[in-house]
C-alpha atoms as one frame of an Amber mdcrd trajectory, in Angstrom:
protein
  -0.001  -0.013  -0.005   1.329   3.401  -0.868   0.559   6.311   1.502  -0.292
   9.646  -0.065   2.451  12.415   0.086   1.835  15.395   2.291   1.028  18.504
   0.289   3.741  21.209   0.357   1.307  23.686   1.701  -0.047  21.399   4.307
   0.356  23.819   7.299  -1.576  26.599   5.490  -4.124  24.089   4.082  -4.921
  22.670   7.545  -5.257  26.203   8.862  -7.849  27.077   6.268  -9.704  23.720
   6.864  -9.963  24.451  10.576 -10.887  28.104   9.939 -14.084  27.173   8.089
 -15.307  25.493  11.373 -16.981  22.521   9.721 -15.063  19.553  11.174 -17.123
  17.378  13.530 -20.241  19.265  12.980 -23.791  17.675  12.477 -25.098  16.565
   9.092 -26.705  19.269   6.917 -29.247  18.890   4.158 -27.354  21.154   1.890
 -24.470  18.733   1.677 -26.408  15.549   1.955 -28.513  16.732  -0.994 -25.370
  16.857  -3.060 -24.054  13.400  -2.155 -27.637  11.908  -2.698 -27.534  13.480
  -6.147 -24.066  12.162  -6.872 -25.065   8.586  -5.753 -28.096   8.727  -8.058
 -26.304  10.424 -11.016 -23.463   7.978 -11.214 -25.171   4.924  -9.881 -22.707
   4.134  -7.058 -23.424   2.729  -3.656 -21.216   5.272  -1.857 -20.872   8.957
  -2.240 -18.931  11.141   0.291 -17.921  14.713   1.009 -14.496  13.949   2.616
 -12.358  16.519   4.405  -8.754  15.613   4.930  -7.582  16.542   8.434  -4.144
  16.057   9.909  -4.463  12.383  10.565  -7.933  11.484   9.448 -10.452  12.088
   6.659 -13.714  13.155   8.114 -16.971  12.908   6.226 -19.281  15.941   6.257
 -21.783  13.980   4.217 -21.700  10.182   3.839 -24.153   8.294   1.837 -23.630
   4.485   1.822 -21.215   4.130   4.717 -22.025   3.932   8.541 -18.726   5.626
   9.592 -18.043   9.314  10.056 -14.252   9.239   9.547 -11.284   6.986   8.520
  -7.576   7.018   8.907  -5.817   9.455   6.535  -3.006   6.927   6.073  -5.303
   4.552   4.052  -7.406   7.256   2.424  -7.837   7.622  -1.405  -8.757  11.155
  -0.756  -5.184  11.954   0.613  -3.991  11.176  -2.962  -6.713  13.158  -4.596
  -5.834  16.468  -2.919  -2.353  16.398  -4.332  -3.676  17.558  -7.695  -6.423
  19.714  -9.256  -7.888  16.954 -11.560 -10.276  14.301 -10.702  -8.393  11.399
  -9.266  -9.707   8.076 -10.620  -8.887   4.409  -9.685 -10.867   2.212 -12.059
  -9.757  -0.999 -10.251  -8.165  -0.724  -6.889  -7.346  -4.451  -6.622  -5.156
  -4.237  -9.774  -3.475  -1.087  -8.751  -0.139  -1.510  -6.974  -0.837   1.507
  -4.866  -4.030   0.239  -3.371  -4.470  -3.541  -3.899  -3.725  -4.290  -0.271
  -5.333  -1.249   1.227  -7.609  -2.090   4.060 -10.429  -0.172   2.333 -10.068
  -2.475  -0.558  -9.662  -5.888   1.039 -12.078  -5.173   3.797 -15.323  -3.152
   4.156 -16.276  -1.209   2.281 -14.464  -3.235  -0.404 -13.663  -0.199  -2.579
 -12.822  -1.207  -6.060 -13.606   1.929  -8.018 -12.877   5.487  -6.741 -13.274
   8.937  -8.258 -12.600  11.937  -6.170 -12.759  15.626  -7.208 -10.759  18.068
  -5.007 -12.758  20.682  -3.023 -10.856  23.933  -3.338 -11.505  26.742  -0.863
  -9.409  29.986  -0.833  -6.974  28.278  -3.117  -6.439  25.200  -0.906  -7.695
  21.643  -1.586  -9.401  20.682   1.666 -10.867  17.402   0.633 -12.935  15.740
  -2.113 -16.439  14.971  -3.365 -15.759  11.262  -4.106 -17.651   8.107  -5.442
 -16.932   4.585  -4.429 -18.137   1.412  -6.000 -17.479  -2.352  -5.213 -16.903
  -3.136  -8.868 -14.442  -2.020 -11.553 -15.762   0.836 -13.525 -14.717   3.379
 -16.252 -15.160   7.230 -15.845 -15.447   9.185 -19.068 -15.030  12.819 -19.795
 -18.624  13.589 -19.346 -18.616  11.890 -15.915 -15.518  13.866 -14.983 -17.181
  17.171 -15.997 -20.404  16.363 -14.103 -18.458  15.374 -10.908 -16.551  18.730
 -11.107 -19.739  20.660 -11.325 -21.054  18.971  -8.173 -17.712  19.425  -6.458
 -17.732  23.148  -7.272 -21.171  23.399  -5.504 -19.795  21.795  -2.477 -16.887
  24.184  -2.503 -19.152  27.130  -2.616 -21.162  25.821   0.335 -17.979  25.379
   2.348 -16.976  29.010   1.393 -20.297  30.150   2.540 -19.758  28.464   5.853
 -16.469  30.420   6.183 -18.065  33.714   5.341 -20.771  33.122   7.860 -18.385
  32.448  10.694 -15.680  35.219   9.878 -15.500  38.896  10.419 -15.185  40.743
   6.989 -12.820  43.426   8.212 -10.385  41.545  10.314 -10.616  38.079   8.917
 -11.007  36.727  12.591 -13.763  34.535  13.683 -16.959  36.319  14.357 -19.285
  35.610  17.327 -20.994  32.779  15.546 -17.818  31.136  14.573 -16.306  31.658
  18.024 -19.276  30.099  19.933 -19.017  27.006  17.819 -15.335  26.399  18.152
 -15.232  27.401  21.820 -18.019  24.954  22.647 -15.887  22.126  21.203 -12.814
  23.319  23.153 -14.775  23.361  26.415 -16.067  19.839  25.827 -12.495  18.655
  25.175 -11.317  20.401  28.419 -13.828  18.526  30.481 -13.182  15.193  28.790
  -9.374  15.510  28.845  -9.150  17.533  32.048  -6.924  20.407  30.747  -7.373
  24.208  31.808  -8.921  26.751  29.547  -8.920  30.480  30.121 -10.860  33.236
  28.305  -9.472  36.701  27.898 -12.059  39.450  27.062 -10.372  42.482  25.351
 -12.038  45.892  24.776 -10.264  48.813  22.914 -10.129  52.023  25.147 -11.579
  55.214  23.711 -12.209  53.748  20.317 -15.094  56.130  19.764 -12.688  59.022
  20.034 -10.398  57.596  17.427 -13.319  57.391  14.958 -14.479  60.900  15.845
 -11.130  62.550  15.713  -9.540  60.661  12.810 -12.345  59.148  10.847 -13.728
  55.649  10.438 -11.048  54.746   7.881  -8.521  55.102  10.650 -10.779  53.276
  13.018 -10.942  50.388  10.623  -7.093  50.431  10.331  -6.790  50.199  14.088
  -9.081  47.315  14.273  -7.324  45.471  11.478  -3.838  46.244  13.030  -4.939
  45.162  16.416  -6.381  41.921  14.868  -3.146  41.173  13.089  -1.028  41.650
  16.273  -3.451  39.404  18.131  -3.095  36.679  15.623   0.716  36.921  15.627
   0.901  36.961  19.459  -0.952  33.769  20.331  -0.677  30.154  19.405  -2.469
  28.425  16.542  -4.422  26.306  19.173  -5.856  29.552  20.665  -9.241  30.764
  19.313  -9.195  34.485  18.544 -12.342  36.331  17.580 -13.860  39.743  17.040
 -17.207  39.702  18.856 -18.265  42.888  17.440 -17.387  46.633  17.402 -14.127
  46.975  19.435 -14.546  43.810  21.446 -12.209  40.819  21.125 -11.714  37.519
  22.851  -9.034  34.907  23.029  -9.619  31.461  24.300  -6.422  29.836  25.428
  -6.200  26.030  25.761  -4.096  24.272  28.319  -3.637  27.620  29.955  -4.246
  28.713  33.585  -5.479  32.080  34.577  -2.036  33.052  35.842  -0.430  31.930
  32.587  -3.084  33.802  30.555  -2.414  37.041  32.448   1.321  36.923  31.531
   0.398  36.311  27.892  -1.913  39.319  27.886   0.640  41.489  29.656   3.184
  40.361  26.946   0.742  41.301  24.155   0.169  44.676  25.781   3.899  45.355
  25.449   3.940  44.118  21.912   1.113  46.508  21.029   2.822  49.507  22.616
   6.126  48.709  20.972   4.390  48.542  17.616   2.543  51.921  18.208   5.848
  53.648  19.164   7.220  52.966  15.636   4.191  54.434  13.917   3.517  58.030
  12.756   1.316  59.693  13.504   1.116  58.230  17.017  -2.290  56.880  18.061
  -3.276  56.341  21.615  -4.459  52.784  21.397  -4.878  50.658  24.498  -7.209
  48.053  25.760  -8.843  46.843  28.993  -9.268  43.068  29.552 -10.821  40.592
  31.752  -9.816  36.990  32.412 -11.792  33.948  33.475 -10.750  30.399  33.875
 -13.181  27.809  32.835 -14.813  25.677  35.457 -17.370  23.241  34.121 -19.337
  23.255  37.409 -19.603  27.072  37.344 -19.779  27.715  33.515 -22.387  25.450
  32.028 -22.021  27.267  28.670 -19.511  29.306  26.869 -21.913  32.245  27.266
 -21.536  31.955  31.059 -17.756  32.062  30.730 -17.943  35.055  28.403 -20.163
  36.796  30.928 -17.676  36.397  33.644 -14.755  37.599  31.640 -16.817  40.676
  30.348 -17.704  41.498  33.970 -13.994  41.313  34.881 -13.010  43.417  31.904
 -15.517  46.184  32.890 -14.190  46.201  36.516 -10.733  46.599  35.085 -11.801
  49.454  32.778 -13.565  51.202  35.648 -10.626  50.937  37.937  -8.300  52.424
  35.294 -10.709  55.443  34.845 -10.783  56.090  38.526  -7.061  56.159  38.581
  -6.540  58.498  35.655
């Protein structure tokens, strides 16, 4: 069995895949409709929308199989995402790359495979693929039809990304944050690691808009977001909740550790501003809350506590000025 090579842009590809916030989500009719159509159009027993994660392929839609994911090591889709064309295996049992693949010699006994890459933001994230138990041919008309269906899937995935990301900054928006944060908190409870939420609010942002204009205000928000993204780990979840409010959910991080990270980010921001002309007075207030599943039944409860702490901090700063 030949394992697929890793794409040269794998790090960036995985970042985009995770950013669309679709992995491990529930089935959706808009995707299932396409796989049902593919199954019927091509008269195959199995049709899948497969997303290739770091070590697995996960099925956003799965018609004809009773599993939701499989190992990337044995996946055909791992091969398919290495190129732009439809990847076709007419007879896997006769192909030296796949004849001894567990997917071929065991359930689901895949003999024929055709997978069209799903490209989002220039990255091949997975495939719309067809599987049959018998040897088959796949002509140019079939290829064109599969490409058309795959393009529809890619558009739907792009729509998911748009719905969960902030247009100005590119960060997750509130909807995207709540979904990803919920998954992180569930993992925290299951695996017993600490999670801390930092709630950040820009100080005197209205004055920046009033005195320098909204274009400058947008630039401040974009710059602040870029610095946030560069100052935290890829495992941390960063979002713009709206207006001048931002949050960072730090995994495997205690409140004490999170405070140190926020203090470091504050120094990074000030260092950046000192190098810019004209100088802008940009600062932020923050509140920190460490997740306790007995106390915080939902991510909203954790947000509320951090928000309360942030306002206490902001009020204390105003009194001291």
